[in-house]
Every structure is written in structure tokens, then in C-alpha cells.
């Protein structure tokens, strides 16, 4: 097993105190960022706060900023990120510029943005889940139960599957510039779940979904920068969902005239 020495620069916060601590670790090949953090916790500093559960990209607990990009720690290999140097590009075309650089062999770890920090890399998810609840993301199939199962064509079922894959890790929420400037904005995950149910042929309360998202804090607030689609570890496409909801909201308004 090959090993290399990596520096982990980790954001620490407890109460008002904020700082970065640096830990050195011999990272083994095949090690994820979460494995490394747990090793640091076990061998060097038991006070380090990190949240995780499944270690397999299913529970969505371990979202954090890794080299300034929101990602799941259990899905990110140390070898993928140890030598990243230009971490983010700001702007487009000729005015695009790198906004952050770091040394090779170092990994920068910080909590997910746009949510209050509880301790170190652990954030308080409550605002994220409160917004999810606002779009009522559950199936309303009507009072009358059909005699047979409700069949759906394969194409629609695959389409819905893209959004049903969401593991509610809030990585998209942490990448969203609109949430950053407007804490009332529903955010990419909630809006993509709204689309998931709107687009479900079994769901009968479509108009209600549109009413819940038809605002500046909903579908009309999105900047369309596709950060959420880019960072989603499950290839959900929130920006595309928001644009689809916009088209339907617009169509609905035209029909009412
Ligand atoms: S620990 Fe469950 S998604 Fe990372």
C-alpha cells in the first residue's frame, strides 16, 4: 500500500473562537477525506467535530467544503484533491480569474456555507429542512384508489428517478449564491423536489406546488449559474428543475388569461 504525507488544514470553531488547525497524516491509497478525518480524530485530536453516518454516499451527512468546493467527504478521495491548486474560477470568458490557491499536498476543509456552524465541520441543517418542508414534497394521489396499480411509462419514470436520487445532503444549498444573499430563498434541493412531485403523473395537487414556489424566494430567484447541478454528488439537476417549473408557472398564467 503506497502512502504519502498530506497536510489537512481544518476549520475549527467553538462558540466565538474560530481558527484553522493543521494536521499531518500519512494518507494511504484509496483513502477518502472522511477516512482521513476519522483517523485524525482517533490518533491526533478527539475534539474535532465531523458528522457522518453511512460512509457510503447514502445518508448525506458528511457534506463540507473541500478545497472551497462543496462535496461529500466520504465520496472524495484524498488523491483527487491533495494536489488541486486553483480552487475556484470567478467570472466568465476573458474576465475569468482564479480566486484561491493552495499548496500542493495540502487539503483545506471547512464547513458547508449558508448554514450556521454548530462546531468545526458540523452545520445546523434546520434551515435547509424547514425550506424543504415548505414545498410539501410528498405524493398526493387522490382519495379514489384505482383497482390496479398506476402505470407510468419508462421515460417518465427515468426522468423522476433523476430527482428521486437526491439524498438531501445540502451540498447544493452550500453552493448557491442566491441562498448566500437571500436567506429566505428556498434553494436548489427544495425546488428540485417540488419539480419531482409536479412532474409525477400520479400527483394531483400540481397547482398547489406552483403556488408554493411561484415567488422571488422560489423559482424566480434562481440566478441560473448551475453551481448546484455541478456539485451534486448524485447527478440531480436542480437548475433544470427550476427552469421546468418556471415554464409551467408561465404556461399556467397564460391559460388563466
Ligand atoms: S457519511 Fe453518509 S453520505 Fe457521507
PDB file of C-alpha atoms and ligand atoms in Angstrom:
ATOM      1  CA  UNK A   1       0.000   0.000   0.000  1.00  0.00           C
ATOM      2  CA  UNK A   2       1.536   3.327  -1.045  1.00  0.00           C
ATOM      3  CA  UNK A   3       1.445   6.247   1.429  1.00  0.00           C
ATOM      4  CA  UNK A   4       2.064   9.995   1.137  1.00  0.00           C
ATOM      5  CA  UNK A   5       2.232  12.735   3.744  1.00  0.00           C
ATOM      6  CA  UNK A   6      -0.683  15.187   3.482  1.00  0.00           C
ATOM      7  CA  UNK A   7      -1.425  18.359   5.437  1.00  0.00           C
ATOM      8  CA  UNK A   8      -5.074  18.807   6.389  1.00  0.00           C
ATOM      9  CA  UNK A   9      -5.938  22.392   7.200  1.00  0.00           C
ATOM     10  CA  UNK A  10      -9.213  22.212   9.094  1.00  0.00           C
ATOM     11  CA  UNK A  11     -11.583  24.986  10.157  1.00  0.00           C
ATOM     12  CA  UNK A  12     -12.240  24.880  13.908  1.00  0.00           C
ATOM     13  CA  UNK A  13     -14.894  26.804  15.691  1.00  0.00           C
ATOM     14  CA  UNK A  14     -16.412  26.557  19.078  1.00  0.00           C
ATOM     15  CA  UNK A  15     -18.519  29.462  20.311  1.00  0.00           C
ATOM     16  CA  UNK A  16     -16.855  32.701  19.252  1.00  0.00           C
ATOM     17  CA  UNK A  17     -13.424  31.203  18.695  1.00  0.00           C
ATOM     18  CA  UNK A  18     -12.550  30.491  15.064  1.00  0.00           C
ATOM     19  CA  UNK A  19      -9.242  29.229  13.698  1.00  0.00           C
ATOM     20  CA  UNK A  20      -7.595  26.687  11.404  1.00  0.00           C
ATOM     21  CA  UNK A  21      -5.675  23.713  12.753  1.00  0.00           C
ATOM     22  CA  UNK A  22      -3.207  21.785  10.640  1.00  0.00           C
ATOM     23  CA  UNK A  23      -2.838  18.014  10.964  1.00  0.00           C
ATOM     24  CA  UNK A  24      -0.324  15.882   9.107  1.00  0.00           C
ATOM     25  CA  UNK A  25      -1.259  12.397   8.127  1.00  0.00           C
ATOM     26  CA  UNK A  26       0.197   9.579   6.125  1.00  0.00           C
ATOM     27  CA  UNK A  27      -2.639   9.083   3.681  1.00  0.00           C
ATOM     28  CA  UNK A  28      -2.920   5.584   2.311  1.00  0.00           C
ATOM     29  CA  UNK A  29      -4.007   4.998  -1.245  1.00  0.00           C
ATOM     30  CA  UNK A  30      -7.756   4.502  -1.507  1.00  0.00           C
ATOM     31  CA  UNK A  31      -8.379   6.746   1.498  1.00  0.00           C
ATOM     32  CA  UNK A  32     -11.316   9.159   1.418  1.00  0.00           C
ATOM     33  CA  UNK A  33     -11.316  12.575   3.070  1.00  0.00           C
ATOM     34  CA  UNK A  34     -13.729  11.180   5.673  1.00  0.00           C
ATOM     35  CA  UNK A  35     -11.394   8.254   6.411  1.00  0.00           C
ATOM     36  CA  UNK A  36      -8.594  10.775   6.929  1.00  0.00           C
ATOM     37  CA  UNK A  37     -10.687  12.912   9.272  1.00  0.00           C
ATOM     38  CA  UNK A  38     -11.664   9.891  11.351  1.00  0.00           C
ATOM     39  CA  UNK A  39      -8.023   8.835  11.565  1.00  0.00           C
ATOM     40  CA  UNK A  40      -7.056  12.325  12.728  1.00  0.00           C
ATOM     41  CA  UNK A  41      -9.847  12.191  15.289  1.00  0.00           C
ATOM     42  CA  UNK A  42      -8.730   8.810  16.529  1.00  0.00           C
ATOM     43  CA  UNK A  43      -4.986   9.397  16.608  1.00  0.00           C
ATOM     44  CA  UNK A  44      -4.414  13.135  16.967  1.00  0.00           C
ATOM     45  CA  UNK A  45      -7.392  15.144  18.144  1.00  0.00           C
ATOM     46  CA  UNK A  46     -10.562  13.628  19.539  1.00  0.00           C
ATOM     47  CA  UNK A  47     -12.193  17.057  19.844  1.00  0.00           C
ATOM     48  CA  UNK A  48     -12.518  17.510  16.062  1.00  0.00           C
ATOM     49  CA  UNK A  49     -16.198  17.853  15.107  1.00  0.00           C
ATOM     50  CA  UNK A  50     -17.297  15.980  11.970  1.00  0.00           C
ATOM     51  CA  UNK A  51     -20.687  14.481  11.118  1.00  0.00           C
ATOM     52  CA  UNK A  52     -21.087  11.219   9.225  1.00  0.00           C
ATOM     53  CA  UNK A  53     -23.067   8.018   9.268  1.00  0.00           C
ATOM     54  CA  UNK A  54     -23.109   5.651   6.273  1.00  0.00           C
ATOM     55  CA  UNK A  55     -19.598   6.353   4.860  1.00  0.00           C
ATOM     56  CA  UNK A  56     -21.080   5.316   1.506  1.00  0.00           C
ATOM     57  CA  UNK A  57     -22.691   8.420  -0.111  1.00  0.00           C
ATOM     58  CA  UNK A  58     -26.167   7.450   1.026  1.00  0.00           C
ATOM     59  CA  UNK A  59     -27.063   9.301   4.231  1.00  0.00           C
ATOM     60  CA  UNK A  60     -25.885  12.740   3.057  1.00  0.00           C
ATOM     61  CA  UNK A  61     -24.348  13.624   6.461  1.00  0.00           C
ATOM     62  CA  UNK A  62     -20.769  14.457   5.532  1.00  0.00           C
ATOM     63  CA  UNK A  63     -21.144  17.449   3.188  1.00  0.00           C
ATOM     64  CA  UNK A  64     -18.410  20.047   3.640  1.00  0.00           C
ATOM     65  CA  UNK A  65     -16.183  22.436   1.697  1.00  0.00           C
ATOM     66  CA  UNK A  66     -13.197  20.543   0.404  1.00  0.00           C
ATOM     67  CA  UNK A  67     -10.739  22.958  -1.183  1.00  0.00           C
ATOM     68  CA  UNK A  68     -13.573  25.523  -1.331  1.00  0.00           C
ATOM     69  CA  UNK A  69     -15.901  23.203  -3.282  1.00  0.00           C
ATOM     70  CA  UNK A  70     -18.931  21.659  -1.536  1.00  0.00           C
ATOM     71  CA  UNK A  71     -18.608  17.861  -1.666  1.00  0.00           C
ATOM     72  CA  UNK A  72     -19.259  14.710   0.352  1.00  0.00           C
ATOM     73  CA  UNK A  73     -16.200  13.769   2.414  1.00  0.00           C
ATOM     74  CA  UNK A  74     -16.933  10.047   2.117  1.00  0.00           C
ATOM     75  CA  UNK A  75     -17.068  10.244  -1.667  1.00  0.00           C
ATOM     76  CA  UNK A  76     -13.964  12.372  -2.188  1.00  0.00           C
ATOM     77  CA  UNK A  77     -10.661  10.575  -2.445  1.00  0.00           C
ATOM     78  CA  UNK A  78      -7.650  12.234  -0.827  1.00  0.00           C
ATOM     79  CA  UNK A  79      -5.688  11.534  -4.024  1.00  0.00           C
ATOM     80  CA  UNK A  80      -8.264  13.507  -6.069  1.00  0.00           C
ATOM     81  CA  UNK A  81      -7.883  16.722  -4.087  1.00  0.00           C
ATOM     82  CA  UNK A  82      -4.422  16.735  -2.473  1.00  0.00           C
ATOM     83  CA  UNK A  83      -2.806  18.458  -5.431  1.00  0.00           C
ATOM     84  CA  UNK A  84      -5.570  20.809  -6.531  1.00  0.00           C
ATOM     85  CA  UNK A  85      -4.180  24.331  -6.598  1.00  0.00           C
ATOM     86  CA  UNK A  86      -6.636  26.601  -8.424  1.00  0.00           C
ATOM     87  CA  UNK A  87      -9.757  26.025  -6.440  1.00  0.00           C
ATOM     88  CA  UNK A  88     -12.401  28.231  -7.940  1.00  0.00           C
ATOM     89  CA  UNK A  89     -12.800  30.307 -11.064  1.00  0.00           C
ATOM     90  CA  UNK A  90     -14.774  33.505 -10.793  1.00  0.00           C
ATOM     91  CA  UNK A  91     -16.340  35.216 -13.816  1.00  0.00           C
ATOM     92  CA  UNK A  92     -16.664  34.052 -17.392  1.00  0.00           C
ATOM     93  CA  UNK A  93     -14.543  34.194 -20.568  1.00  0.00           C
ATOM     94  CA  UNK A  94     -11.703  36.738 -20.633  1.00  0.00           C
ATOM     95  CA  UNK A  95     -12.526  38.160 -17.178  1.00  0.00           C
ATOM     96  CA  UNK A  96     -12.434  34.725 -15.512  1.00  0.00           C
ATOM     97  CA  UNK A  97      -9.847  34.562 -12.751  1.00  0.00           C
ATOM     98  CA  UNK A  98      -8.785  32.072 -10.104  1.00  0.00           C
ATOM     99  CA  UNK A  99      -9.781  33.321  -6.668  1.00  0.00           C
ATOM    100  CA  UNK A 100      -7.902  30.942  -4.434  1.00  0.00           C
ATOM    101  CA  UNK A 101      -4.700  28.944  -4.485  1.00  0.00           C
ATOM    102  CA  UNK A 102      -3.224  26.481  -2.042  1.00  0.00           C
ATOM    103  CA  UNK A 103      -0.078  24.461  -1.693  1.00  0.00           C
ATOM    104  CA  UNK A 104       0.233  21.010  -3.238  1.00  0.00           C
ATOM    105  CA  UNK A 105      -0.047  18.213  -0.720  1.00  0.00           C
ATOM    106  CA  UNK A 106      -2.495  20.203   1.389  1.00  0.00           C
ATOM    107  CA  UNK A 107      -6.262  19.818   1.713  1.00  0.00           C
ATOM    108  CA  UNK A 108      -8.423  22.623   3.059  1.00  0.00           C
ATOM    109  CA  UNK A 109     -11.561  21.568   4.938  1.00  0.00           C
ATOM    110  CA  UNK A 110     -14.306  23.969   6.012  1.00  0.00           C
ATOM    111  CA  UNK A 111     -17.992  23.653   6.953  1.00  0.00           C
ATOM    112  CA  UNK A 112     -20.711  23.852   4.300  1.00  0.00           C
ATOM    113  CA  UNK A 113     -21.569  27.514   3.600  1.00  0.00           C
ATOM    114  CA  UNK A 114     -25.051  29.054   4.009  1.00  0.00           C
ATOM    115  CA  UNK A 115     -25.855  27.139   7.210  1.00  0.00           C
ATOM    116  CA  UNK A 116     -24.966  28.069  10.801  1.00  0.00           C
ATOM    117  CA  UNK A 117     -21.910  26.271  12.174  1.00  0.00           C
ATOM    118  CA  UNK A 118     -22.505  24.152  15.261  1.00  0.00           C
ATOM    119  CA  UNK A 119     -18.882  23.100  15.718  1.00  0.00           C
ATOM    120  CA  UNK A 120     -15.916  22.760  13.359  1.00  0.00           C
ATOM    121  CA  UNK A 121     -17.217  20.940  10.249  1.00  0.00           C
ATOM    122  CA  UNK A 122     -20.723  20.339  11.633  1.00  0.00           C
ATOM    123  CA  UNK A 123     -23.513  22.647  10.468  1.00  0.00           C
ATOM    124  CA  UNK A 124     -27.086  23.108  11.636  1.00  0.00           C
ATOM    125  CA  UNK A 125     -29.321  21.705   8.909  1.00  0.00           C
ATOM    126  CA  UNK A 126     -32.588  23.041  10.279  1.00  0.00           C
ATOM    127  CA  UNK A 127     -32.989  25.976   7.809  1.00  0.00           C
ATOM    128  CA  UNK A 128     -32.422  23.551   4.922  1.00  0.00           C
ATOM    129  CA  UNK A 129     -35.072  21.067   6.092  1.00  0.00           C
ATOM    130  CA  UNK A 130     -37.543  23.816   7.008  1.00  0.00           C
ATOM    131  CA  UNK A 131     -37.404  25.031   3.410  1.00  0.00           C
ATOM    132  CA  UNK A 132     -37.799  21.524   2.075  1.00  0.00           C
ATOM    133  CA  UNK A 133     -40.967  21.140   4.136  1.00  0.00           C
ATOM    134  CA  UNK A 134     -42.343  24.362   2.653  1.00  0.00           C
ATOM    135  CA  UNK A 135     -42.701  22.780  -0.805  1.00  0.00           C
ATOM    136  CA  UNK A 136     -44.647  19.801   0.646  1.00  0.00           C
ATOM    137  CA  UNK A 137     -42.503  17.132  -1.044  1.00  0.00           C
ATOM    138  CA  UNK A 138     -44.830  14.167  -0.792  1.00  0.00           C
ATOM    139  CA  UNK A 139     -47.183  12.413  -3.148  1.00  0.00           C
ATOM    140  CA  UNK A 140     -50.876  13.317  -3.093  1.00  0.00           C
ATOM    141  CA  UNK A 141     -52.566  10.651  -5.144  1.00  0.00           C
ATOM    142  CA  UNK A 142     -56.235  11.489  -4.556  1.00  0.00           C
ATOM    143  CA  UNK A 143     -58.968   9.885  -2.481  1.00  0.00           C
ATOM    144  CA  UNK A 144     -60.102   7.307  -5.016  1.00  0.00           C
ATOM    145  CA  UNK A 145     -57.772   4.337  -5.096  1.00  0.00           C
ATOM    146  CA  UNK A 146     -57.525   2.698  -8.523  1.00  0.00           C
ATOM    147  CA  UNK A 147     -58.255  -1.041  -8.806  1.00  0.00           C
ATOM    148  CA  UNK A 148     -54.934  -1.658 -10.491  1.00  0.00           C
ATOM    149  CA  UNK A 149     -51.516  -0.123  -9.946  1.00  0.00           C
ATOM    150  CA  UNK A 150     -50.940   3.247 -11.610  1.00  0.00           C
ATOM    151  CA  UNK A 151     -48.629   2.569 -14.503  1.00  0.00           C
ATOM    152  CA  UNK A 152     -46.020   5.059 -15.601  1.00  0.00           C
ATOM    153  CA  UNK A 153     -44.088   4.963 -18.849  1.00  0.00           C
ATOM    154  CA  UNK A 154     -40.427   4.157 -18.676  1.00  0.00           C
ATOM    155  CA  UNK A 155     -39.282   7.542 -19.910  1.00  0.00           C
ATOM    156  CA  UNK A 156     -41.167   9.449 -17.190  1.00  0.00           C
ATOM    157  CA  UNK A 157     -40.030   7.029 -14.541  1.00  0.00           C
ATOM    158  CA  UNK A 158     -36.372   7.597 -15.519  1.00  0.00           C
ATOM    159  CA  UNK A 159     -36.944  11.340 -15.511  1.00  0.00           C
ATOM    160  CA  UNK A 160     -38.368  11.229 -11.981  1.00  0.00           C
ATOM    161  CA  UNK A 161     -35.537   8.954 -10.901  1.00  0.00           C
ATOM    162  CA  UNK A 162     -33.027  11.760 -11.510  1.00  0.00           C
ATOM    163  CA  UNK A 163     -34.740  13.810  -8.780  1.00  0.00           C
ATOM    164  CA  UNK A 164     -35.634  10.893  -6.515  1.00  0.00           C
ATOM    165  CA  UNK A 165     -31.879  10.276  -6.251  1.00  0.00           C
ATOM    166  CA  UNK A 166     -31.483  13.337  -4.029  1.00  0.00           C
ATOM    167  CA  UNK A 167     -30.000  12.324  -0.633  1.00  0.00           C
ATOM    168  CA  UNK A 168     -30.676  15.736   0.981  1.00  0.00           C
ATOM    169  CA  UNK A 169     -27.004  16.355   1.754  1.00  0.00           C
ATOM    170  CA  UNK A 170     -27.355  20.144   1.301  1.00  0.00           C
ATOM    171  CA  UNK A 171     -24.203  20.271  -0.837  1.00  0.00           C
ATOM    172  CA  UNK A 172     -26.213  22.175  -3.487  1.00  0.00           C
ATOM    173  CA  UNK A 173     -27.549  24.530  -0.826  1.00  0.00           C
ATOM    174  CA  UNK A 174     -23.985  25.302   0.250  1.00  0.00           C
ATOM    175  CA  UNK A 175     -23.013  26.139  -3.337  1.00  0.00           C
ATOM    176  CA  UNK A 176     -25.917  28.510  -4.058  1.00  0.00           C
ATOM    177  CA  UNK A 177     -25.110  32.239  -4.397  1.00  0.00           C
ATOM    178  CA  UNK A 178     -28.802  33.137  -4.090  1.00  0.00           C
ATOM    179  CA  UNK A 179     -29.102  31.484  -0.656  1.00  0.00           C
ATOM    180  CA  UNK A 180     -25.958  33.365   0.308  1.00  0.00           C
ATOM    181  CA  UNK A 181     -27.605  36.739  -0.304  1.00  0.00           C
ATOM    182  CA  UNK A 182     -31.230  35.846   0.499  1.00  0.00           C
ATOM    183  CA  UNK A 183     -31.703  33.522   3.456  1.00  0.00           C
ATOM    184  CA  UNK A 184     -35.393  33.199   2.571  1.00  0.00           C
ATOM    185  CA  UNK A 185     -34.675  31.652  -0.854  1.00  0.00           C
ATOM    186  CA  UNK A 186     -35.962  28.061  -0.908  1.00  0.00           C
ATOM    187  CA  UNK A 187     -32.794  26.746  -2.519  1.00  0.00           C
ATOM    188  CA  UNK A 188     -31.963  24.094  -5.129  1.00  0.00           C
ATOM    189  CA  UNK A 189     -32.882  20.918  -3.216  1.00  0.00           C
ATOM    190  CA  UNK A 190     -36.360  22.082  -2.165  1.00  0.00           C
ATOM    191  CA  UNK A 191     -37.128  23.376  -5.650  1.00  0.00           C
ATOM    192  CA  UNK A 192     -35.924  20.238  -7.364  1.00  0.00           C
ATOM    193  CA  UNK A 193     -38.154  18.171  -5.064  1.00  0.00           C
ATOM    194  CA  UNK A 194     -41.070  20.444  -5.970  1.00  0.00           C
ATOM    195  CA  UNK A 195     -40.416  19.581  -9.601  1.00  0.00           C
ATOM    196  CA  UNK A 196     -40.088  15.883  -8.792  1.00  0.00           C
ATOM    197  CA  UNK A 197     -43.689  15.838  -7.481  1.00  0.00           C
ATOM    198  CA  UNK A 198     -45.078  18.313 -10.017  1.00  0.00           C
ATOM    199  CA  UNK A 199     -43.795  16.080 -12.796  1.00  0.00           C
ATOM    200  CA  UNK A 200     -45.250  12.914 -11.264  1.00  0.00           C
ATOM    201  CA  UNK A 201     -48.403  11.943 -13.209  1.00  0.00           C
ATOM    202  CA  UNK A 202     -49.883  10.440 -10.026  1.00  0.00           C
ATOM    203  CA  UNK A 203     -49.691  13.729  -8.109  1.00  0.00           C
ATOM    204  CA  UNK A 204     -52.980  15.626  -8.176  1.00  0.00           C
ATOM    205  CA  UNK A 205     -52.037  18.913  -6.469  1.00  0.00           C
ATOM    206  CA  UNK A 206     -49.900  20.409  -9.213  1.00  0.00           C
ATOM    207  CA  UNK A 207     -51.358  23.884  -8.977  1.00  0.00           C
ATOM    208  CA  UNK A 208     -50.599  23.921  -5.248  1.00  0.00           C
ATOM    209  CA  UNK A 209     -46.935  23.181  -5.933  1.00  0.00           C
ATOM    210  CA  UNK A 210     -46.774  26.079  -8.377  1.00  0.00           C
ATOM    211  CA  UNK A 211     -48.378  28.372  -5.783  1.00  0.00           C
ATOM    212  CA  UNK A 212     -45.762  27.338  -3.224  1.00  0.00           C
ATOM    213  CA  UNK A 213     -42.799  28.110  -5.480  1.00  0.00           C
ATOM    214  CA  UNK A 214     -44.081  30.981  -7.656  1.00  0.00           C
ATOM    215  CA  UNK A 215     -42.142  33.814  -5.985  1.00  0.00           C
ATOM    216  CA  UNK A 216     -38.813  35.582  -5.822  1.00  0.00           C
ATOM    217  CA  UNK A 217     -37.862  33.288  -2.914  1.00  0.00           C
ATOM    218  CA  UNK A 218     -38.823  30.375  -5.139  1.00  0.00           C
ATOM    219  CA  UNK A 219     -38.326  29.661  -8.836  1.00  0.00           C
ATOM    220  CA  UNK A 220     -37.892  33.284  -9.928  1.00  0.00           C
ATOM    221  CA  UNK A 221     -34.955  33.884  -7.558  1.00  0.00           C
ATOM    222  CA  UNK A 222     -32.546  31.470  -9.262  1.00  0.00           C
ATOM    223  CA  UNK A 223     -29.526  33.092 -10.977  1.00  0.00           C
ATOM    224  CA  UNK A 224     -29.103  30.112 -13.300  1.00  0.00           C
ATOM    225  CA  UNK A 225     -25.395  29.673 -12.542  1.00  0.00           C
ATOM    226  CA  UNK A 226     -25.669  25.859 -12.343  1.00  0.00           C
ATOM    227  CA  UNK A 227     -23.393  25.556  -9.257  1.00  0.00           C
ATOM    228  CA  UNK A 228     -25.910  23.165  -7.705  1.00  0.00           C
ATOM    229  CA  UNK A 229     -26.033  20.920 -10.750  1.00  0.00           C
ATOM    230  CA  UNK A 230     -22.251  20.886 -10.903  1.00  0.00           C
ATOM    231  CA  UNK A 231     -21.628  19.914  -7.271  1.00  0.00           C
ATOM    232  CA  UNK A 232     -24.462  17.411  -6.744  1.00  0.00           C
ATOM    233  CA  UNK A 233     -22.879  14.053  -5.797  1.00  0.00           C
ATOM    234  CA  UNK A 234     -25.922  12.210  -7.154  1.00  0.00           C
ATOM    235  CA  UNK A 235     -26.210  13.990 -10.522  1.00  0.00           C
ATOM    236  CA  UNK A 236     -29.537  15.620  -9.640  1.00  0.00           C
ATOM    237  CA  UNK A 237     -30.163  18.655 -11.849  1.00  0.00           C
ATOM    238  CA  UNK A 238     -31.755  21.371  -9.691  1.00  0.00           C
ATOM    239  CA  UNK A 239     -31.285  24.260 -12.144  1.00  0.00           C
ATOM    240  CA  UNK A 240     -33.025  22.294 -14.889  1.00  0.00           C
ATOM    241  CA  UNK A 241     -35.876  21.526 -12.443  1.00  0.00           C
ATOM    242  CA  UNK A 242     -36.254  25.227 -11.612  1.00  0.00           C
ATOM    243  CA  UNK A 243     -36.366  26.156 -15.314  1.00  0.00           C
ATOM    244  CA  UNK A 244     -39.020  23.469 -15.925  1.00  0.00           C
ATOM    245  CA  UNK A 245     -41.125  24.827 -13.049  1.00  0.00           C
ATOM    246  CA  UNK A 246     -40.759  28.344 -14.479  1.00  0.00           C
ATOM    247  CA  UNK A 247     -42.060  27.190 -17.858  1.00  0.00           C
ATOM    248  CA  UNK A 248     -45.050  25.523 -16.216  1.00  0.00           C
ATOM    249  CA  UNK A 249     -45.813  28.510 -13.969  1.00  0.00           C
ATOM    250  CA  UNK A 250     -45.711  30.744 -17.047  1.00  0.00           C
ATOM    251  CA  UNK A 251     -47.957  28.376 -19.008  1.00  0.00           C
ATOM    252  CA  UNK A 252     -50.415  28.300 -16.132  1.00  0.00           C
ATOM    253  CA  UNK A 253     -50.566  32.105 -16.012  1.00  0.00           C
ATOM    254  CA  UNK A 254     -51.230  32.250 -19.778  1.00  0.00           C
ATOM    255  CA  UNK A 255     -54.007  29.675 -19.502  1.00  0.00           C
ATOM    256  CA  UNK A 256     -55.732  31.732 -16.826  1.00  0.00           C
ATOM    257  CA  UNK A 257     -55.942  34.855 -19.021  1.00  0.00           C
TER     258      UNK A 257
HETATM  259  S1  LIG B   1     -21.242   9.557   5.501  1.00  0.00           S
HETATM  260 FE1  LIG B   1     -23.178   9.164   4.547  1.00  0.00          FE
HETATM  261  S2  LIG B   1     -23.037  10.365   2.734  1.00  0.00           S
HETATM  262 FE2  LIG B   1     -21.069  10.555   3.594  1.00  0.00          FE
END
